[in-house]
């Protein structure tokens, strides 16, 4: 996250979030852009917008709806009207605040991209303009990917300046539109890997986006595209042979990838979202939500900073990690008896803090786990995004958010092969999965199937916003999970399949009569 794009510091561009209201562009061809710096000043707000909600509202929709994460209450603390419980239990509706915020965030990004592309139409022609246009088209495709994945049949916005209200487009049509957008942008995107392109769409990021689309194509369109997924992943795997200045590779230090000093030096990073405290309220707070109040000392956090002590994982998901004690990915968890860095026990009064993976609710209907020292210590905590000791009163941290990283695509290629694709490189699924396991110091597997692969993806990708996507693709999103240790009964039991997509927010339906609500809501 160091050497952050100067473009991200420029916040001068405003845009509308309503699809039907055009905004006059503040940029004209006689003023700019011409130089790299001027192009960056035009496009910067697109990247600022991406940072705004990715690690909060978007994260909640992709994580709290799965077995990977649960946000519990302590009495009234963190109950917040039941918004987190609704995500956990699959009981949300079209009024849910995080659903509304995510929709608004993504379509604001789409609107920004449309305004900027209109501004660039009359810009000086040349390599810089062509590359910048390709980057913004790819960013717009990324925003559309988010809403297509989350909401299904979403509207495709009219061209910038048009007043026509858009109706829903079939998910297959949105998929085809995105595929075309990215494919047309690809020839103009940079193949450089490093500081100069960090946080911006590159040729490799575009192929990663295509691979994510193709691996889920059967969900999105009804037509499998596993071979296409392999083809895009192979291009990434052979980056150094396809024009890159350096290859992507698996990182030996797993936890360093998510630390507050991560950045362009991480070999697995295909696309990251830079965060820095200089940006003000940057929204990167994942490291503090899981922390027990006494844990702050071990991470060097000042006593003036409050921590969440609210976000945990369900016990059965945590137990996936106990199958191999040597696996370095176990290091993402705070669990068991806690000790300070000097070896002394972490004491809450007379109680030696024990972070018990099992959660026993005082009131399961409100997810209240109680307020005693023993009760507030329940739950294993994922601190993959390492708490930042330089947190200020804003509680925002410097960890860059990794959206696309290399190991994810190694495992996706293994999955595509298991689902029937062929590999011109001659690799097999077991070999690919064991590549990842070996560098994580986990024992190699003797066999692989889709169920084992899903477990492996859970271990590798925990907390990286892909679990919902995976569970839907593997047909597991309707499963029961989340045992209450008091009753040993599952907490999440709703198996309604229509919840594979979220409802279009109530406010959008009210302002655009052409929109039709998703079935079931």
Short mmCIF file of C-alpha atoms in Angstrom, two decimals:
data_model
loop_
_atom_site.label_atom_id
_atom_site.label_comp_id
_atom_site.label_asym_id
_atom_site.label_seq_id
_atom_site.Cartn_x
_atom_site.Cartn_y
_atom_site.Cartn_z
CA UNK A 1 0.00 0.00 0.00
CA UNK A 2 3.03 2.22 0.01
CA UNK A 3 3.79 4.36 -3.05
CA UNK A 4 0.05 4.82 -3.34
CA UNK A 5 -1.42 6.11 -6.55
CA UNK A 6 -1.43 9.87 -6.59
CA UNK A 7 -4.74 9.66 -8.39
CA UNK A 8 -6.41 8.42 -5.23
CA UNK A 9 -5.68 11.69 -3.48
CA UNK A 10 -7.74 13.73 -5.91
CA UNK A 11 -11.36 14.03 -4.86
CA UNK A 12 -12.60 16.84 -7.07
CA UNK A 13 -15.05 14.92 -9.20
CA UNK A 14 -18.67 14.59 -8.08
CA UNK A 15 -21.19 12.21 -9.54
CA UNK A 16 -24.76 11.17 -9.09
CA UNK A 17 -25.90 7.90 -7.61
CA UNK A 18 -29.31 7.93 -9.30
CA UNK A 19 -29.21 6.25 -12.67
CA UNK A 20 -31.69 8.66 -14.23
CA UNK A 21 -30.08 12.01 -13.40
CA UNK A 22 -27.23 13.20 -15.66
CA UNK A 23 -24.48 15.50 -14.44
CA UNK A 24 -22.67 18.04 -16.56
CA UNK A 25 -19.05 17.03 -16.83
CA UNK A 26 -16.59 19.37 -15.12
CA UNK A 27 -13.91 18.53 -17.70
CA UNK A 28 -13.64 19.84 -21.25
CA UNK A 29 -11.31 18.93 -24.08
CA UNK A 30 -9.62 22.36 -24.08
CA UNK A 31 -8.62 22.05 -20.43
CA UNK A 32 -7.56 18.42 -19.98
CA UNK A 33 -6.45 15.71 -19.85
CA UNK A 34 -3.16 15.43 -21.73
CA UNK A 35 -0.42 14.24 -19.37
CA UNK A 36 -0.28 11.19 -17.10
CA UNK A 37 -0.93 13.41 -14.09
CA UNK A 38 -3.95 15.03 -15.71
CA UNK A 39 -5.44 11.68 -16.66
CA UNK A 40 -4.87 10.52 -13.10
CA UNK A 41 -6.67 13.57 -11.74
CA UNK A 42 -9.72 12.76 -13.86
CA UNK A 43 -9.87 9.07 -12.96
CA UNK A 44 -8.91 9.24 -9.28
CA UNK A 45 -12.47 9.37 -7.90
CA UNK A 46 -13.28 5.96 -9.43
CA UNK A 47 -10.67 4.37 -7.18
CA UNK A 48 -11.65 6.46 -4.17
CA UNK A 49 -15.20 5.20 -4.59
CA UNK A 50 -14.02 1.59 -4.67
CA UNK A 51 -12.38 2.08 -1.30
CA UNK A 52 -15.46 3.58 0.33
CA UNK A 53 -17.55 0.46 1.01
CA UNK A 54 -15.51 -2.58 -0.04
CA UNK A 55 -14.33 -3.40 3.49
CA UNK A 56 -17.65 -2.72 5.21
CA UNK A 57 -21.02 -3.07 3.46
CA UNK A 58 -19.74 -5.26 0.62
CA UNK A 59 -17.71 -7.31 3.09
CA UNK A 60 -20.79 -7.86 5.28
CA UNK A 61 -22.93 -9.11 2.38
CA UNK A 62 -20.25 -11.55 1.23
CA UNK A 63 -19.09 -12.79 4.64
CA UNK A 64 -21.88 -12.51 7.25
CA UNK A 65 -24.20 -14.49 4.96
CA UNK A 66 -21.88 -17.51 5.21
CA UNK A 67 -20.43 -19.93 7.74
CA UNK A 68 -17.21 -17.90 7.78
CA UNK A 69 -18.31 -15.00 9.94
CA UNK A 70 -20.84 -14.04 12.60
CA UNK A 71 -21.30 -10.70 14.30
CA UNK A 72 -22.71 -11.20 17.80
CA UNK A 73 -24.24 -8.87 20.38
CA UNK A 74 -23.41 -8.12 24.00
CA UNK A 75 -26.76 -7.11 25.37
CA UNK A 76 -27.81 -4.20 23.16
CA UNK A 77 -24.27 -3.60 21.90
CA UNK A 78 -23.92 -4.53 18.22
CA UNK A 79 -27.54 -5.60 17.97
CA UNK A 80 -28.14 -2.59 15.69
CA UNK A 81 -31.74 -3.40 14.88
CA UNK A 82 -30.90 -6.98 13.96
CA UNK A 83 -29.17 -6.07 10.69
CA UNK A 84 -26.27 -8.49 11.22
CA UNK A 85 -28.55 -11.28 12.45
CA UNK A 86 -30.66 -10.96 9.31
CA UNK A 87 -27.58 -11.52 7.17
CA UNK A 88 -26.49 -14.48 9.30
CA UNK A 89 -29.93 -16.11 9.27
CA UNK A 90 -30.82 -15.29 5.65
CA UNK A 91 -33.89 -13.29 6.69
CA UNK A 92 -33.05 -9.92 5.07
CA UNK A 93 -35.51 -7.94 2.98
CA UNK A 94 -35.42 -4.99 0.58
CA UNK A 95 -35.08 -2.46 3.42
CA UNK A 96 -31.79 -3.84 4.78
CA UNK A 97 -29.30 -0.95 5.19
CA UNK A 98 -26.16 -2.80 4.06
CA UNK A 99 -27.93 -4.08 0.95
CA UNK A 100 -29.01 -0.55 0.11
CA UNK A 101 -25.54 0.91 0.79
CA UNK A 102 -23.83 -1.69 -1.38
CA UNK A 103 -26.17 -1.08 -4.31
CA UNK A 104 -25.68 2.69 -4.02
CA UNK A 105 -21.90 2.32 -3.70
CA UNK A 106 -21.59 0.13 -6.80
CA UNK A 107 -23.88 2.22 -8.99
CA UNK A 108 -22.17 5.40 -7.90
CA UNK A 109 -18.96 3.79 -9.13
CA UNK A 110 -20.65 2.91 -12.43
CA UNK A 111 -21.92 6.49 -12.74
CA UNK A 112 -18.47 7.92 -12.07
CA UNK A 113 -16.97 5.68 -14.73
CA UNK A 114 -19.61 6.80 -17.24
CA UNK A 115 -18.95 10.48 -16.56
CA UNK A 116 -15.20 10.02 -16.86
CA UNK A 117 -15.46 8.05 -20.10
CA UNK A 118 -17.60 10.85 -21.54
CA UNK A 119 -14.98 13.39 -20.45
CA UNK A 120 -12.23 11.37 -22.14
CA UNK A 121 -13.96 11.18 -25.52
CA UNK A 122 -12.41 14.48 -26.62
CA UNK A 123 -9.11 14.06 -24.82
CA UNK A 124 -5.88 14.05 -26.78
CA UNK A 125 -5.52 10.76 -28.60
CA UNK A 126 -2.61 8.48 -27.89
CA UNK A 127 -1.35 5.62 -25.75
CA UNK A 128 -2.13 7.33 -22.41
CA UNK A 129 -5.72 8.05 -23.40
CA UNK A 130 -6.28 4.55 -24.79
CA UNK A 131 -4.89 2.92 -21.66
CA UNK A 132 -6.88 5.18 -19.34
CA UNK A 133 -10.13 4.53 -21.21
CA UNK A 134 -9.43 0.78 -21.00
CA UNK A 135 -8.78 1.05 -17.26
CA UNK A 136 -12.04 2.90 -16.60
CA UNK A 137 -14.03 0.49 -18.77
CA UNK A 138 -12.53 -2.36 -16.75
CA UNK A 139 -13.34 -0.60 -13.48
CA UNK A 140 -16.91 -0.11 -14.63
CA UNK A 141 -17.04 -3.82 -15.45
CA UNK A 142 -15.77 -4.59 -11.94
CA UNK A 143 -18.54 -2.51 -10.36
CA UNK A 144 -21.07 -4.25 -12.59
CA UNK A 145 -19.61 -7.61 -11.60
CA UNK A 146 -20.34 -6.78 -7.96
CA UNK A 147 -24.00 -5.99 -8.62
CA UNK A 148 -24.48 -8.87 -11.06
CA UNK A 149 -23.07 -11.28 -8.49
CA UNK A 150 -25.07 -9.81 -5.60
CA UNK A 151 -28.36 -8.81 -7.25
CA UNK A 152 -28.73 -10.87 -10.44
CA UNK A 153 -30.93 -9.14 -13.03
CA UNK A 154 -29.62 -5.61 -12.65
CA UNK A 155 -30.07 -2.54 -14.86
CA UNK A 156 -27.37 -1.54 -17.32
CA UNK A 157 -27.08 2.22 -17.02
CA UNK A 158 -27.76 4.37 -20.11
CA UNK A 159 -24.85 6.19 -21.66
CA UNK A 160 -23.74 9.25 -19.75
CA UNK A 161 -26.10 12.20 -20.24
CA UNK A 162 -29.15 10.17 -21.29
CA UNK A 163 -32.32 10.58 -19.26
CA UNK A 164 -33.85 7.19 -20.00
CA UNK A 165 -34.68 5.12 -16.93
CA UNK A 166 -33.19 1.64 -17.26
CA UNK A 167 -35.15 -1.51 -16.54
CA UNK A 168 -33.72 -4.80 -15.35
CA UNK A 169 -31.44 -6.63 -17.72
CA UNK A 170 -31.30 -10.41 -17.65
CA UNK A 171 -28.25 -11.65 -15.75
CA UNK A 172 -27.04 -13.38 -18.91
CA UNK A 173 -27.21 -10.08 -20.79
CA UNK A 174 -25.23 -8.32 -18.05
CA UNK A 175 -22.66 -11.12 -18.21
CA UNK A 176 -22.32 -10.73 -22.00
CA UNK A 177 -22.02 -6.95 -21.66
CA UNK A 178 -19.22 -7.29 -19.10
CA UNK A 179 -17.42 -9.94 -21.12
CA UNK A 180 -17.44 -7.64 -24.13
CA UNK A 181 -16.32 -4.60 -22.12
CA UNK A 182 -13.36 -6.39 -20.61
CA UNK A 183 -12.39 -8.11 -23.87
CA UNK A 184 -12.35 -4.79 -25.73
CA UNK A 185 -10.29 -3.15 -22.99
CA UNK A 186 -7.70 -5.95 -22.75
CA UNK A 187 -5.41 -4.95 -25.67
CA UNK A 188 -4.89 -1.47 -24.22
CA UNK A 189 -4.24 -2.39 -20.58
CA UNK A 190 -0.75 -2.33 -19.12
CA UNK A 191 1.12 -5.59 -18.62
CA UNK A 192 3.48 -4.06 -16.09
CA UNK A 193 3.44 -5.54 -12.59
CA UNK A 194 4.60 -3.32 -9.75
CA UNK A 195 4.35 0.12 -8.18
CA UNK A 196 3.36 2.00 -11.33
CA UNK A 197 0.22 -0.09 -11.89
CA UNK A 198 -0.59 -1.04 -8.31
CA UNK A 199 -4.26 -0.52 -7.52
CA UNK A 200 -5.20 0.01 -11.17
CA UNK A 201 -6.65 -2.41 -13.72
CA UNK A 202 -3.99 -4.22 -15.70
CA UNK A 203 -4.07 -6.89 -18.38
CA UNK A 204 -3.74 -9.47 -15.59
CA UNK A 205 -6.48 -7.96 -13.42
CA UNK A 206 -8.83 -8.05 -16.43
CA UNK A 207 -8.12 -11.75 -16.95
CA UNK A 208 -8.68 -12.36 -13.24
CA UNK A 209 -12.07 -10.65 -13.52
CA UNK A 210 -12.91 -12.76 -16.57
CA UNK A 211 -11.85 -15.92 -14.72
CA UNK A 212 -14.16 -15.03 -11.81
CA UNK A 213 -16.98 -14.53 -14.29
CA UNK A 214 -16.27 -17.76 -16.16
CA UNK A 215 -15.93 -19.97 -13.07
CA UNK A 216 -19.40 -18.75 -12.02
CA UNK A 217 -20.90 -18.63 -15.52
CA UNK A 218 -23.16 -21.61 -14.91
CA UNK A 219 -24.65 -19.75 -11.92
CA UNK A 220 -24.92 -16.45 -13.76
CA UNK A 221 -26.07 -17.65 -17.20
CA UNK A 222 -26.90 -21.35 -17.02
CA UNK A 223 -24.01 -22.16 -19.37
CA UNK A 224 -20.71 -23.50 -18.04
CA UNK A 225 -17.50 -21.76 -19.10
CA UNK A 226 -14.90 -23.69 -17.14
CA UNK A 227 -12.56 -24.00 -20.12
CA UNK A 228 -12.65 -20.24 -20.58
CA UNK A 229 -11.78 -19.87 -16.89
CA UNK A 230 -8.73 -22.10 -17.35
CA UNK A 231 -7.66 -20.14 -20.43
CA UNK A 232 -7.69 -16.80 -18.57
CA UNK A 233 -5.97 -18.29 -15.51
CA UNK A 234 -3.24 -19.78 -17.71
CA UNK A 235 -2.53 -16.35 -19.14
CA UNK A 236 -2.01 -15.09 -15.58
CA UNK A 237 0.15 -18.10 -14.70
CA UNK A 238 2.33 -17.45 -17.76
CA UNK A 239 2.53 -13.69 -17.17
CA UNK A 240 6.29 -13.48 -17.68
CA UNK A 241 5.92 -15.26 -21.03
CA UNK A 242 3.07 -12.99 -22.07
CA UNK A 243 4.75 -9.62 -21.71
CA UNK A 244 4.90 -9.01 -17.95
CA UNK A 245 8.08 -7.64 -16.38
CA UNK A 246 7.83 -10.25 -13.62
CA UNK A 247 5.74 -13.34 -12.84
CA UNK A 248 3.08 -13.85 -10.20
CA UNK A 249 3.90 -16.49 -7.62
CA UNK A 250 2.78 -17.94 -4.30
CA UNK A 251 4.08 -16.08 -1.23
CA UNK A 252 5.97 -17.97 1.46
CA UNK A 253 4.89 -15.54 4.19
CA UNK A 254 1.12 -15.92 4.20
CA UNK A 255 0.32 -13.37 6.90
CA UNK A 256 2.57 -10.68 5.41
CA UNK A 257 0.20 -10.45 2.44
CA UNK A 258 -2.49 -8.92 4.65
CA UNK A 259 -0.35 -6.89 7.04
CA UNK A 260 -0.46 -3.12 7.38
CA UNK A 261 2.77 -2.91 5.36
CA UNK A 262 1.51 -4.92 2.41
CA UNK A 263 1.79 -3.40 -1.04
CA UNK A 264 3.28 -3.83 -4.53
CA UNK A 265 6.02 -6.13 -3.26
CA UNK A 266 3.52 -8.95 -2.62
CA UNK A 267 4.03 -11.51 -5.41
CA UNK A 268 0.47 -12.84 -5.20
CA UNK A 269 -1.27 -9.52 -5.68
CA UNK A 270 -3.13 -9.30 -8.98
CA UNK A 271 -5.40 -6.45 -7.87
CA UNK A 272 -5.45 -4.68 -4.51
CA UNK A 273 -7.33 -1.67 -3.19
CA UNK A 274 -4.87 0.70 -1.49
CA UNK A 275 -5.71 2.09 1.94
CA UNK A 276 -3.87 4.75 3.89
CA UNK A 277 -4.67 6.86 6.93
CA UNK A 278 -3.84 9.97 4.91
CA UNK A 279 -7.11 9.45 3.09
CA UNK A 280 -9.14 10.31 6.20
CA UNK A 281 -12.11 8.06 6.87
CA UNK A 282 -10.85 5.26 4.69
CA UNK A 283 -13.15 2.48 5.92
CA UNK A 284 -10.48 -0.21 6.40
CA UNK A 285 -11.33 -1.53 9.87
CA UNK A 286 -11.36 -5.31 9.45
CA UNK A 287 -8.50 -5.83 11.89
CA UNK A 288 -10.27 -4.29 14.88
CA UNK A 289 -13.75 -5.89 14.67
CA UNK A 290 -12.65 -9.30 16.06
CA UNK A 291 -10.32 -8.12 18.85
CA UNK A 292 -10.90 -8.80 22.52
CA UNK A 293 -10.22 -5.52 24.40
CA UNK A 294 -7.14 -6.96 26.15
CA UNK A 295 -5.65 -8.17 22.85
CA UNK A 296 -4.85 -4.62 21.84
CA UNK A 297 -1.65 -4.72 23.90
CA UNK A 298 -0.14 -7.50 21.77
CA UNK A 299 -0.75 -5.48 18.60
CA UNK A 300 0.59 -2.24 20.03
CA UNK A 301 -2.75 -0.46 19.84
CA UNK A 302 -3.20 2.68 21.96
CA UNK A 303 -5.69 2.48 24.80
CA UNK A 304 -7.63 5.35 23.22
CA UNK A 305 -8.71 3.07 20.38
CA UNK A 306 -11.81 0.98 20.98
CA UNK A 307 -12.00 -2.46 19.41
CA UNK A 308 -15.07 -4.35 18.31
CA UNK A 309 -14.93 -7.71 20.13
CA UNK A 310 -17.97 -8.61 18.05
CA UNK A 311 -16.96 -10.48 14.89
CA UNK A 312 -16.09 -14.17 15.07
CA UNK A 313 -16.45 -17.30 13.00
CA UNK A 314 -18.76 -20.23 13.50
CA UNK A 315 -16.97 -23.06 15.30
CA UNK A 316 -17.37 -25.67 12.55
CA UNK A 317 -15.67 -23.40 10.02
CA UNK A 318 -12.80 -22.80 12.42
CA UNK A 319 -12.41 -26.55 12.89
CA UNK A 320 -11.48 -26.86 9.19
CA UNK A 321 -8.14 -25.39 10.23
CA UNK A 322 -7.47 -27.90 12.99
CA UNK A 323 -6.98 -30.74 10.50
CA UNK A 324 -3.33 -29.80 10.00
CA UNK A 325 -1.60 -28.13 12.98
CA UNK A 326 1.49 -27.24 10.91
CA UNK A 327 -0.50 -25.22 8.38
CA UNK A 328 0.72 -21.62 8.67
CA UNK A 329 -2.76 -20.39 7.75
CA UNK A 330 -3.76 -21.30 11.30
CA UNK A 331 -1.98 -18.10 12.25
CA UNK A 332 -4.93 -15.97 11.18
CA UNK A 333 -6.85 -17.05 14.30
CA UNK A 334 -6.92 -15.80 17.85
CA UNK A 335 -8.27 -18.78 19.78
CA UNK A 336 -7.70 -20.64 23.07
CA UNK A 337 -5.97 -19.27 26.18
CA UNK A 338 -4.49 -15.85 25.49
CA UNK A 339 -1.11 -14.62 26.65
CA UNK A 340 0.67 -11.30 26.36
CA UNK A 341 3.77 -11.10 24.21
CA UNK A 342 5.96 -11.44 27.30
CA UNK A 343 4.36 -14.81 28.09
CA UNK A 344 2.19 -13.70 30.98
CA UNK A 345 -1.45 -14.79 30.97
CA UNK A 346 -4.05 -12.36 29.69
CA UNK A 347 -6.31 -11.86 32.72
CA UNK A 348 -9.75 -10.27 32.79
CA UNK A 349 -10.03 -9.88 36.55
CA UNK A 350 -9.57 -13.43 37.89
CA UNK A 351 -10.37 -14.98 34.51
CA UNK A 352 -7.62 -16.21 32.18
CA UNK A 353 -9.03 -15.16 28.81
CA UNK A 354 -9.97 -18.23 26.78
CA UNK A 355 -11.28 -17.57 23.27
CA UNK A 356 -13.56 -20.58 22.93
CA UNK A 357 -14.49 -21.47 19.33
CA UNK A 358 -17.92 -22.55 20.60
CA UNK A 359 -20.50 -19.78 21.07
CA UNK A 360 -23.31 -20.30 23.58
CA UNK A 361 -25.97 -17.63 23.25
CA UNK A 362 -27.79 -16.18 26.23
CA UNK A 363 -30.53 -15.27 23.76
CA UNK A 364 -30.19 -16.84 20.33
CA UNK A 365 -32.94 -14.62 18.89
CA UNK A 366 -30.82 -11.51 19.49
CA UNK A 367 -27.42 -13.26 19.13
CA UNK A 368 -26.63 -12.04 22.65
CA UNK A 369 -23.70 -13.96 24.08
CA UNK A 370 -23.73 -12.10 27.40
CA UNK A 371 -21.39 -9.70 29.19
CA UNK A 372 -19.37 -11.76 31.67
CA UNK A 373 -15.61 -12.16 31.06
CA UNK A 374 -16.21 -15.74 29.94
CA UNK A 375 -19.05 -14.77 27.62
CA UNK A 376 -17.35 -11.88 25.87
CA UNK A 377 -14.37 -14.15 25.20
CA UNK A 378 -16.39 -16.62 23.14
CA UNK A 379 -15.63 -17.18 19.48
CA UNK A 380 -12.51 -17.71 17.38
CA UNK A 381 -11.36 -14.43 15.79
CA UNK A 382 -9.93 -14.00 12.29
CA UNK A 383 -7.18 -11.37 12.33
CA UNK A 384 -5.87 -12.09 8.82
CA UNK A 385 -5.87 -8.32 8.22
CA UNK A 386 -3.41 -7.57 11.00
CA UNK A 387 -4.44 -4.77 13.39
CA UNK A 388 -2.49 -1.61 12.66
CA UNK A 389 -0.57 -0.14 15.65
CA UNK A 390 -0.70 3.33 14.09
CA UNK A 391 -4.51 3.50 14.26
CA UNK A 392 -5.74 6.96 15.12
CA UNK A 393 -9.09 8.04 16.50
CA UNK A 394 -10.67 7.21 13.14
CA UNK A 395 -9.70 3.55 13.74
CA UNK A 396 -8.80 3.17 10.07
CA UNK A 397 -5.77 1.10 9.08
CA UNK A 398 -3.22 0.86 6.30
CA UNK A 399 -3.81 -2.73 5.19
CA UNK A 400 -4.47 -2.83 1.47
CA UNK A 401 -7.50 -4.94 0.57
CA UNK A 402 -6.58 -7.88 -1.69
CA UNK A 403 -9.40 -8.53 -4.14
CA UNK A 404 -7.64 -10.79 -6.64
CA UNK A 405 -4.60 -12.81 -5.61
CA UNK A 406 -2.69 -15.60 -7.27
CA UNK A 407 -3.46 -18.51 -4.91
CA UNK A 408 -7.19 -17.98 -5.43
CA UNK A 409 -6.77 -18.61 -9.15
CA UNK A 410 -4.54 -21.64 -8.66
CA UNK A 411 -7.40 -23.20 -6.69
CA UNK A 412 -10.01 -21.98 -9.19
CA UNK A 413 -8.07 -23.66 -11.98
CA UNK A 414 -8.06 -26.91 -10.00
CA UNK A 415 -11.81 -26.56 -9.60
CA UNK A 416 -12.39 -25.88 -13.29
CA UNK A 417 -10.40 -29.00 -14.16
CA UNK A 418 -12.42 -31.07 -11.69
CA UNK A 419 -15.54 -29.75 -13.38
CA UNK A 420 -14.41 -30.97 -16.80
CA UNK A 421 -12.07 -28.40 -18.34
CA UNK A 422 -8.80 -29.39 -20.01
CA UNK A 423 -5.41 -27.86 -19.33
CA UNK A 424 -2.98 -27.18 -22.21
CA UNK A 425 -0.27 -26.79 -19.56
CA UNK A 426 -0.80 -30.38 -18.46
CA UNK A 427 -1.44 -29.64 -14.79
CA UNK A 428 -3.92 -31.65 -12.74
CA UNK A 429 -6.18 -30.58 -9.84
CA UNK A 430 -4.28 -32.46 -7.15
CA UNK A 431 -0.97 -30.96 -8.24
CA UNK A 432 -2.40 -27.45 -8.15
CA UNK A 433 -3.98 -27.80 -4.71
CA UNK A 434 -0.79 -29.31 -3.31
CA UNK A 435 1.21 -26.37 -4.67
CA UNK A 436 -0.79 -24.12 -2.39
CA UNK A 437 -0.77 -26.50 0.57
CA UNK A 438 2.99 -27.09 0.35
CA UNK A 439 3.89 -23.41 0.50
CA UNK A 440 1.51 -23.05 3.46
CA UNK A 441 3.44 -25.82 5.24
CA UNK A 442 0.40 -28.12 5.15
CA UNK A 443 0.72 -31.81 4.37
CA UNK A 444 0.04 -32.72 0.76
CA UNK A 445 -3.21 -34.45 -0.15
CA UNK A 446 -3.41 -37.91 -1.69
CA UNK A 447 -6.66 -37.21 -3.51
CA UNK A 448 -8.92 -34.30 -4.35
CA UNK A 449 -12.61 -33.85 -5.11
CA UNK A 450 -14.96 -30.86 -5.07
CA UNK A 451 -15.87 -31.24 -1.39
CA UNK A 452 -12.20 -31.32 -0.34
CA UNK A 453 -11.48 -28.40 -2.65
CA UNK A 454 -14.21 -26.29 -1.06
CA UNK A 455 -12.66 -26.95 2.35
CA UNK A 456 -9.28 -25.93 0.98
CA UNK A 457 -10.71 -22.73 -0.45
CA UNK A 458 -12.14 -22.01 3.01
CA UNK A 459 -8.71 -22.37 4.59
CA UNK A 460 -6.92 -20.33 1.94
CA UNK A 461 -9.47 -17.57 1.32
CA UNK A 462 -11.09 -17.07 4.75
CA UNK A 463 -12.27 -13.50 5.21
CA UNK A 464 -11.50 -12.37 1.66
CA UNK A 465 -15.15 -11.89 0.51
CA UNK A 466 -15.37 -14.98 -1.73
CA UNK A 467 -17.11 -17.47 0.58
CA UNK A 468 -20.68 -16.57 -0.46
CA UNK A 469 -19.64 -16.77 -4.10
CA UNK A 470 -18.08 -20.20 -3.47
CA UNK A 471 -20.96 -21.63 -1.45
CA UNK A 472 -23.49 -20.70 -4.14
CA UNK A 473 -21.36 -22.25 -6.88
CA UNK A 474 -20.88 -25.44 -4.86
CA UNK A 475 -24.60 -25.68 -4.00
CA UNK A 476 -23.97 -25.17 -0.25
CA UNK A 477 -25.48 -21.74 0.35
CA UNK A 478 -28.72 -23.26 1.63
CA UNK A 479 -26.96 -25.51 4.13
CA UNK A 480 -27.46 -25.29 7.89
CA UNK A 481 -24.61 -23.85 9.95
CA UNK A 482 -23.75 -21.97 13.10
CA UNK A 483 -24.27 -24.26 16.08
CA UNK A 484 -25.41 -22.77 19.36
CA UNK A 485 -23.17 -24.50 21.92
CA UNK A 486 -25.96 -24.25 24.50
CA UNK A 487 -28.36 -26.43 22.48
CA UNK A 488 -26.00 -27.91 19.85
CA UNK A 489 -28.60 -26.96 17.24
CA UNK A 490 -27.83 -25.10 14.02
CA UNK A 491 -28.59 -21.39 14.09
CA UNK A 492 -28.92 -20.72 10.37
CA UNK A 493 -31.56 -23.07 8.93
CA UNK A 494 -33.20 -21.02 6.15
CA UNK A 495 -32.81 -22.87 2.83
CA UNK A 496 -34.68 -20.49 0.51
CA UNK A 497 -32.84 -20.64 -2.82
CA UNK A 498 -34.04 -17.22 -3.99
CA UNK A 499 -31.66 -15.70 -1.45
CA UNK A 500 -28.75 -16.53 -3.73
CA UNK A 501 -29.35 -12.97 -4.89
CA UNK A 502 -30.28 -9.99 -2.74
CA UNK A 503 -33.40 -7.88 -3.25
CA UNK A 504 -33.30 -4.64 -5.19
CA UNK A 505 -33.45 -1.94 -2.49
CA UNK A 506 -36.88 -0.51 -1.75
CA UNK A 507 -35.76 3.05 -2.52
CA UNK A 508 -34.59 2.10 -6.01
CA UNK A 509 -37.94 0.51 -6.81
CA UNK A 510 -39.73 3.62 -5.60
CA UNK A 511 -37.72 5.99 -7.80
CA UNK A 512 -37.58 3.81 -10.92
CA UNK A 513 -40.90 2.16 -11.87
CA UNK A 514 -39.16 0.17 -14.63
CA UNK A 515 -37.34 -1.98 -12.10
CA UNK A 516 -38.84 -5.34 -11.13
CA UNK A 517 -38.06 -6.90 -7.76
CA UNK A 518 -36.16 -10.18 -7.70
CA UNK A 519 -38.40 -13.25 -7.24
CA UNK A 520 -39.19 -14.20 -3.65
CA UNK A 521 -38.94 -10.71 -2.18
#
